[in-house]
mmCIF file of C-alpha atoms in Angstrom:
data_model
loop_
_atom_site.group_PDB
_atom_site.id
_atom_site.type_symbol
_atom_site.label_atom_id
_atom_site.label_comp_id
_atom_site.label_asym_id
_atom_site.label_seq_id
_atom_site.Cartn_x
_atom_site.Cartn_y
_atom_site.Cartn_z
ATOM 1 C CA MET A 1065 0.000 0.000 0.000
ATOM 2 C CA THR A 1066 2.892 2.349 0.803
ATOM 3 C CA GLU A 1067 4.355 1.829 -2.664
ATOM 4 C CA TRP A 1068 0.962 2.575 -4.248
ATOM 5 C CA LEU A 1069 0.788 5.855 -2.334
ATOM 6 C CA SER A 1070 4.364 6.666 -3.346
ATOM 7 C CA ALA A 1071 3.521 6.090 -7.008
ATOM 8 C CA PHE A 1072 0.427 8.285 -6.730
ATOM 9 C CA GLY A 1073 2.393 10.966 -4.883
ATOM 10 C CA ALA A 1074 5.193 10.998 -7.441
ATOM 11 C CA GLY A 1075 2.697 11.559 -10.250
ATOM 12 C CA ALA A 1076 0.912 14.253 -8.252
ATOM 13 C CA LEU A 1077 4.218 16.020 -7.565
ATOM 14 C CA ALA A 1078 5.216 15.947 -11.230
ATOM 15 C CA GLY A 1079 1.774 17.134 -12.336
ATOM 16 C CA GLY A 1080 1.711 19.710 -9.555
ATOM 17 C CA ALA A 1081 4.522 21.560 -11.316
ATOM 18 C CA LEU A 1082 1.914 22.598 -13.882
ATOM 19 C CA LEU A 1083 -0.017 24.304 -11.074
ATOM 20 C CA ILE A 1084 3.161 26.017 -9.896
ATOM 21 C CA GLY A 1085 3.784 27.379 -13.376
ATOM 22 C CA ALA A 1086 0.152 28.468 -13.603
ATOM 23 C CA ALA A 1087 0.342 30.286 -10.265
ATOM 24 C CA ILE A 1088 3.498 32.121 -11.324
ATOM 25 C CA ALA A 1089 1.902 33.230 -14.593
ATOM 26 C CA TRP A 1090 -1.303 34.342 -12.892
ATOM 27 C CA PHE A 1091 0.231 36.412 -10.112
ATOM 28 C CA VAL A 1092 3.607 37.453 -11.552
ATOM 29 C CA HIS A 1093 4.525 38.967 -14.901
ATOM 30 C CA VAL A 1094 7.239 36.716 -16.314
ATOM 31 C CA PRO A 1095 9.081 37.933 -19.439
ATOM 32 C CA ARG A 1096 8.710 35.554 -22.349
ATOM 33 C CA GLY A 1097 12.477 35.373 -22.674
ATOM 34 C CA VAL A 1098 12.637 33.865 -19.187
ATOM 35 C CA VAL A 1099 9.962 31.313 -20.082
ATOM 36 C CA ALA A 1100 11.936 30.390 -23.202
ATOM 37 C CA GLY A 1101 15.112 29.995 -21.162
ATOM 38 C CA ILE A 1102 13.371 27.643 -18.747
ATOM 39 C CA MET A 1103 12.013 25.705 -21.724
ATOM 40 C CA ALA A 1104 15.526 25.302 -23.149
ATOM 41 C CA PHE A 1105 16.863 24.127 -19.789
ATOM 42 C CA GLY A 1106 13.960 21.682 -19.440
ATOM 43 C CA SER A 1107 14.687 20.305 -22.911
ATOM 44 C CA GLY A 1108 18.204 19.368 -21.889
ATOM 45 C CA VAL A 1109 16.957 17.799 -18.666
ATOM 46 C CA LEU A 1110 14.453 15.631 -20.533
ATOM 47 C CA ILE A 1111 16.952 14.539 -23.190
ATOM 48 C CA SER A 1112 19.337 13.340 -20.501
ATOM 49 C CA ALA A 1113 16.582 11.573 -18.577
ATOM 50 C CA LEU A 1114 15.189 9.761 -21.609
ATOM 51 C CA ALA A 1115 18.670 8.690 -22.704
ATOM 52 C CA PHE A 1116 19.990 7.401 -19.384
ATOM 53 C CA ASP A 1117 16.803 6.436 -17.553
ATOM 54 C CA LEU A 1118 14.461 5.263 -20.290
ATOM 55 C CA VAL A 1119 16.280 4.096 -23.417
ATOM 56 C CA LEU A 1120 19.246 2.611 -21.570
ATOM 57 C CA GLU A 1121 16.948 0.941 -19.045
ATOM 58 C CA ALA A 1122 14.771 -0.422 -21.849
ATOM 59 C CA GLU A 1123 17.755 -1.877 -23.684
ATOM 60 C CA GLU A 1124 19.151 -3.477 -20.545
ATOM 61 C CA THR A 1125 15.752 -4.912 -19.618
ATOM 62 C CA GLY A 1126 14.381 -6.210 -22.917
ATOM 63 C CA GLY A 1127 17.117 -5.886 -25.497
ATOM 64 C CA THR A 1128 17.559 -3.860 -28.654
ATOM 65 C CA THR A 1129 14.516 -4.936 -30.682
ATOM 66 C CA PRO A 1130 11.788 -4.030 -28.118
ATOM 67 C CA THR A 1131 13.623 -0.774 -27.452
ATOM 68 C CA VAL A 1132 13.795 0.239 -31.112
ATOM 69 C CA VAL A 1133 10.191 -0.778 -31.793
ATOM 70 C CA GLY A 1134 8.879 1.042 -28.722
ATOM 71 C CA PHE A 1135 10.963 4.157 -29.379
ATOM 72 C CA LEU A 1136 9.661 4.511 -32.936
ATOM 73 C CA ALA A 1137 6.098 3.744 -31.827
ATOM 74 C CA GLY A 1138 6.238 6.482 -29.200
ATOM 75 C CA ALA A 1139 7.494 9.067 -31.677
ATOM 76 C CA VAL A 1140 4.881 8.094 -34.288
ATOM 77 C CA ALA A 1141 2.086 8.190 -31.703
ATOM 78 C CA TYR A 1142 3.103 11.641 -30.516
ATOM 79 C CA VAL A 1143 3.405 13.093 -34.021
ATOM 80 C CA SER A 1144 0.063 11.520 -34.997
ATOM 81 C CA ALA A 1145 -1.603 13.123 -31.964
ATOM 82 C CA ASN A 1146 -0.193 16.515 -32.947
ATOM 83 C CA ILE A 1147 -1.442 16.115 -36.515
ATOM 84 C CA ALA A 1148 -4.906 15.299 -35.158
ATOM 85 C CA LEU A 1149 -4.794 18.393 -32.952
ATOM 86 C CA ASP A 1150 -3.804 20.499 -35.962
ATOM 87 C CA ARG A 1151 -6.842 19.278 -37.843
ATOM 88 C CA ILE A 1152 -9.273 20.198 -35.062
ATOM 89 C CA GLY A 1153 -7.612 23.552 -34.439
ATOM 90 C CA ALA A 1154 -6.159 22.743 -31.021
ATOM 91 C CA ARG A 1155 -2.472 22.642 -31.779
ATOM 92 C CA LYS A 1156 -0.520 21.626 -28.722
ATOM 93 C CA ARG A 1157 1.593 24.738 -28.307
ATOM 94 C CA GLU A 1158 1.832 28.108 -29.937
ATOM 95 C CA ARG A 1159 5.085 29.964 -30.020
ATOM 96 C CA THR A 1160 5.817 31.978 -26.886
ATOM 97 C CA GLY A 1161 6.210 35.117 -28.919
ATOM 98 C CA GLU A 1162 2.688 35.839 -30.059
ATOM 99 C CA GLY A 1163 0.035 33.416 -28.889
ATOM 100 C CA SER A 1164 -3.497 33.409 -30.202
ATOM 101 C CA SER A 1165 -7.010 32.931 -28.995
ATOM 102 C CA GLY A 1166 -7.350 29.380 -27.706
ATOM 103 C CA SER A 1167 -3.611 28.656 -27.721
ATOM 104 C CA GLY A 1168 -3.597 28.302 -23.916
ATOM 105 C CA THR A 1169 -6.140 25.503 -24.127
ATOM 106 C CA GLY A 1170 -4.075 23.882 -26.874
ATOM 107 C CA ILE A 1171 -1.026 23.869 -24.602
ATOM 108 C CA ALA A 1172 -3.115 22.354 -21.815
ATOM 109 C CA VAL A 1173 -4.281 19.557 -24.118
ATOM 110 C CA GLY A 1174 -0.657 18.928 -25.031
ATOM 111 C CA ALA A 1175 0.357 18.899 -21.386
ATOM 112 C CA LEU A 1176 -2.206 16.177 -20.767
ATOM 113 C CA LEU A 1177 -0.979 14.140 -23.740
ATOM 114 C CA ASP A 1178 2.600 14.455 -22.480
ATOM 115 C CA GLY A 1179 1.883 14.109 -18.793
ATOM 116 C CA VAL A 1180 -0.050 10.829 -18.765
ATOM 117 C CA PRO A 1181 2.625 8.635 -20.415
ATOM 118 C CA GLU A 1182 5.419 10.434 -18.573
ATOM 119 C CA SER A 1183 3.699 9.818 -15.257
ATOM 120 C CA ALA A 1184 3.028 6.193 -16.153
ATOM 121 C CA VAL A 1185 6.777 5.813 -16.610
ATOM 122 C CA LEU A 1186 7.275 7.289 -13.139
ATOM 123 C CA GLY A 1187 5.131 4.529 -11.702
ATOM 124 C CA LEU A 1188 6.864 1.972 -13.902
ATOM 125 C CA SER A 1189 10.241 3.067 -12.524
ATOM 126 C CA MET A 1190 9.125 1.844 -9.095
ATOM 127 C CA VAL A 1191 8.471 -1.708 -10.298
ATOM 128 C CA GLY A 1192 10.869 -4.104 -8.592
ATOM 129 C CA GLY A 1193 11.108 -2.094 -5.383
ATOM 130 C CA GLY A 1194 13.738 0.333 -6.610
ATOM 131 C CA GLY A 1195 11.770 3.445 -5.693
ATOM 132 C CA VAL A 1196 10.803 6.293 -7.981
ATOM 133 C CA SER A 1197 13.411 7.421 -10.528
ATOM 134 C CA VAL A 1198 14.670 10.765 -9.227
ATOM 135 C CA PRO A 1199 16.106 11.907 -12.601
ATOM 136 C CA ILE A 1200 12.830 11.219 -14.413
ATOM 137 C CA LEU A 1201 10.805 12.917 -11.667
ATOM 138 C CA ALA A 1202 13.123 15.951 -11.737
ATOM 139 C CA ALA A 1203 13.004 16.143 -15.534
ATOM 140 C CA ILE A 1204 9.203 16.019 -15.708
ATOM 141 C CA PHE A 1205 8.834 18.499 -12.839
ATOM 142 C CA ILE A 1206 11.228 21.024 -14.399
ATOM 143 C CA SER A 1207 9.698 20.763 -17.873
ATOM 144 C CA ASN A 1208 6.111 21.058 -16.580
ATOM 145 C CA ILE A 1209 6.632 24.472 -14.990
ATOM 146 C CA PRO A 1210 7.041 26.399 -18.282
ATOM 147 C CA GLU A 1211 4.112 24.470 -19.798
ATOM 148 C CA GLY A 1212 1.779 25.621 -17.037
ATOM 149 C CA LEU A 1213 3.269 29.097 -17.178
ATOM 150 C CA ALA A 1214 2.964 29.590 -20.938
ATOM 151 C CA SER A 1215 -0.547 28.157 -21.129
ATOM 152 C CA THR A 1216 -1.885 30.188 -18.208
ATOM 153 C CA ALA A 1217 -0.439 33.392 -19.630
ATOM 154 C CA ASP A 1218 -2.439 32.754 -22.815
ATOM 155 C CA LEU A 1219 -5.567 31.767 -20.883
ATOM 156 C CA LYS A 1220 -5.305 34.958 -18.858
ATOM 157 C CA ARG A 1221 -5.108 37.003 -22.059
ATOM 158 C CA ASP A 1222 -8.199 35.140 -23.293
ATOM 159 C CA LYS A 1223 -10.054 36.390 -20.173
ATOM 160 C CA ARG A 1224 -10.388 32.983 -18.553
ATOM 161 C CA GLY A 1225 -11.116 33.139 -14.824
ATOM 162 C CA LEU A 1226 -8.914 31.908 -11.986
ATOM 163 C CA ARG A 1227 -11.398 29.139 -11.124
ATOM 164 C CA TYR A 1228 -11.232 27.790 -14.680
ATOM 165 C CA VAL A 1229 -7.430 27.808 -14.654
ATOM 166 C CA VAL A 1230 -7.151 26.106 -11.259
ATOM 167 C CA LEU A 1231 -9.668 23.387 -12.152
ATOM 168 C CA LEU A 1232 -7.995 22.797 -15.508
ATOM 169 C CA TRP A 1233 -4.500 22.241 -14.112
ATOM 170 C CA ALA A 1234 -5.701 20.442 -10.999
ATOM 171 C CA GLY A 1235 -7.541 17.991 -13.251
ATOM 172 C CA ILE A 1236 -4.431 17.381 -15.354
ATOM 173 C CA ALA A 1237 -2.306 16.968 -12.214
ATOM 174 C CA LEU A 1238 -4.802 14.405 -10.902
ATOM 175 C CA ALA A 1239 -4.674 12.536 -14.228
ATOM 176 C CA CYS A 1240 -0.872 12.422 -13.924
ATOM 177 C CA ALA A 1241 -1.119 11.029 -10.393
ATOM 178 C CA VAL A 1242 -3.565 8.315 -11.484
ATOM 179 C CA ALA A 1243 -1.379 7.460 -14.500
ATOM 180 C CA SER A 1244 1.629 7.016 -12.217
ATOM 181 C CA LEU A 1245 -0.363 4.762 -9.903
ATOM 182 C CA LEU A 1246 -1.618 2.667 -12.818
ATOM 183 C CA GLY A 1247 1.871 2.465 -14.282
ATOM 184 C CA PHE A 1248 3.027 0.858 -11.053
ATOM 185 C CA ALA A 1249 -0.019 -1.263 -10.283
ATOM 186 C CA LEU A 1250 -0.685 -2.692 -13.746
ATOM 187 C CA LEU A 1251 2.911 -3.226 -14.801
ATOM 188 C CA ASP A 1252 4.260 -4.691 -11.572
ATOM 189 C CA THR A 1253 4.154 -8.182 -13.084
ATOM 190 C CA ALA A 1254 4.886 -7.173 -16.684
ATOM 191 C CA SER A 1255 7.438 -9.143 -18.683
ATOM 192 C CA PRO A 1256 10.876 -7.588 -19.323
ATOM 193 C CA ASP A 1257 10.023 -7.142 -23.018
ATOM 194 C CA LEU A 1258 6.785 -5.296 -22.241
ATOM 195 C CA THR A 1259 8.525 -3.111 -19.666
ATOM 196 C CA ALA A 1260 11.209 -2.270 -22.203
ATOM 197 C CA VAL A 1261 8.664 -1.382 -24.877
ATOM 198 C CA ILE A 1262 6.735 0.923 -22.534
ATOM 199 C CA ASN A 1263 9.896 2.705 -21.397
ATOM 200 C CA ALA A 1264 10.960 3.120 -25.019
ATOM 201 C CA ILE A 1265 7.518 4.372 -26.105
ATOM 202 C CA ALA A 1266 7.699 7.107 -23.483
ATOM 203 C CA ALA A 1267 11.238 7.997 -24.539
ATOM 204 C CA GLY A 1268 10.293 8.267 -28.217
ATOM 205 C CA ALA A 1269 7.248 10.403 -27.443
ATOM 206 C CA ILE A 1270 9.242 12.721 -25.191
ATOM 207 C CA LEU A 1271 12.037 13.187 -27.761
ATOM 208 C CA ALA A 1272 9.492 13.947 -30.494
ATOM 209 C CA MET A 1273 7.809 16.480 -28.181
ATOM 210 C CA ILE A 1274 11.133 18.162 -27.377
ATOM 211 C CA CYS A 1275 12.084 18.527 -31.045
ATOM 212 C CA ASP A 1276 8.603 19.538 -32.162
ATOM 213 C CA THR A 1277 7.751 22.062 -29.475
ATOM 214 C CA MET A 1278 10.129 22.803 -26.623
ATOM 215 C CA ILE A 1279 13.349 23.563 -28.497
ATOM 216 C CA PRO A 1280 11.700 25.578 -31.320
ATOM 217 C CA GLU A 1281 9.693 27.520 -28.753
ATOM 218 C CA ALA A 1282 12.783 28.194 -26.666
ATOM 219 C CA PHE A 1283 14.764 29.304 -29.728
ATOM 220 C CA ASP A 1284 12.089 31.840 -30.644
ATOM 221 C CA ARG A 1285 13.177 33.923 -27.655
ATOM 222 C CA ALA A 1286 16.358 32.527 -26.118
ATOM 223 C CA ARG A 1287 18.123 32.378 -29.495
ATOM 224 C CA ALA A 1288 21.894 32.177 -28.914
ATOM 225 C CA LEU A 1289 21.463 30.932 -25.337
ATOM 226 C CA THR A 1290 19.221 27.995 -26.246
ATOM 227 C CA GLY A 1291 22.066 25.544 -26.826
ATOM 228 C CA LEU A 1292 23.920 26.567 -23.678
ATOM 229 C CA LEU A 1293 20.838 26.364 -21.463
ATOM 230 C CA ALA A 1294 19.905 22.966 -22.913
ATOM 231 C CA THR A 1295 23.453 21.741 -22.249
ATOM 232 C CA ILE A 1296 23.275 22.923 -18.649
ATOM 233 C CA GLY A 1297 19.937 21.140 -18.266
ATOM 234 C CA PHE A 1298 21.417 17.948 -19.705
ATOM 235 C CA LEU A 1299 24.373 18.079 -17.319
ATOM 236 C CA THR A 1300 22.083 18.790 -14.368
ATOM 237 C CA SER A 1301 19.961 15.722 -15.100
ATOM 238 C CA PHE A 1302 23.045 13.598 -15.799
ATOM 239 C CA THR A 1303 24.548 14.628 -12.470
ATOM 240 C CA ILE A 1304 21.330 13.708 -10.672
ATOM 241 C CA HIS A 1305 21.386 10.352 -12.464
ATOM 242 C CA GLN A 1306 24.964 9.673 -11.374
ATOM 243 C CA ILE A 1307 24.495 10.517 -7.699
ATOM 244 C CA SER A 1308 21.033 9.019 -7.202
#
């Protein structure tokens, strides 16, 4: 029971970062350049986490074939979801520079699409009694803050009320917590191949998301500093991985 609560709590903590970002955007004016810088840093953190804590773990657990298949499947699934969002006019993220009516809701939809599989991986990392993966938790937490911040800034410009914003992000945070719990509970007895595929699917989806949204969005404003900030984020996550 304690492990179930830990899995739920880890997902809630990761999803709660969206609420933190939302609170900052609602009560504090944050320059878009700062948001972009945080996005670049978060990109580096996620790249390191998916490389050392997802892909490497998948390969060691199930071998090369399940890892490759899962990685490609995750990327294809993420890109397909974005194409579907394009067609219904709810593109996941708009650039931080301009924004448009409804773009905040689009970011929120994207945060949900990202957050559920990421949180499921958090729960999966606890399978076997090893405890939650600190690098993955840190990476998701750091990258969620600018998502909540950017979306809420757009929602505020669209005249959405505080109650709407709080309920929106609280609902997504709850979904992340439940996904983490299910990732632990349902995959506790999963075969090594299945575990590897799921880890790899998450890694592929996260890498596609980084390349499709986070880095381009960061570059719009951070420009010359994007590469440096991403490198610092990568090294931060790598250091956490090494000492945890």
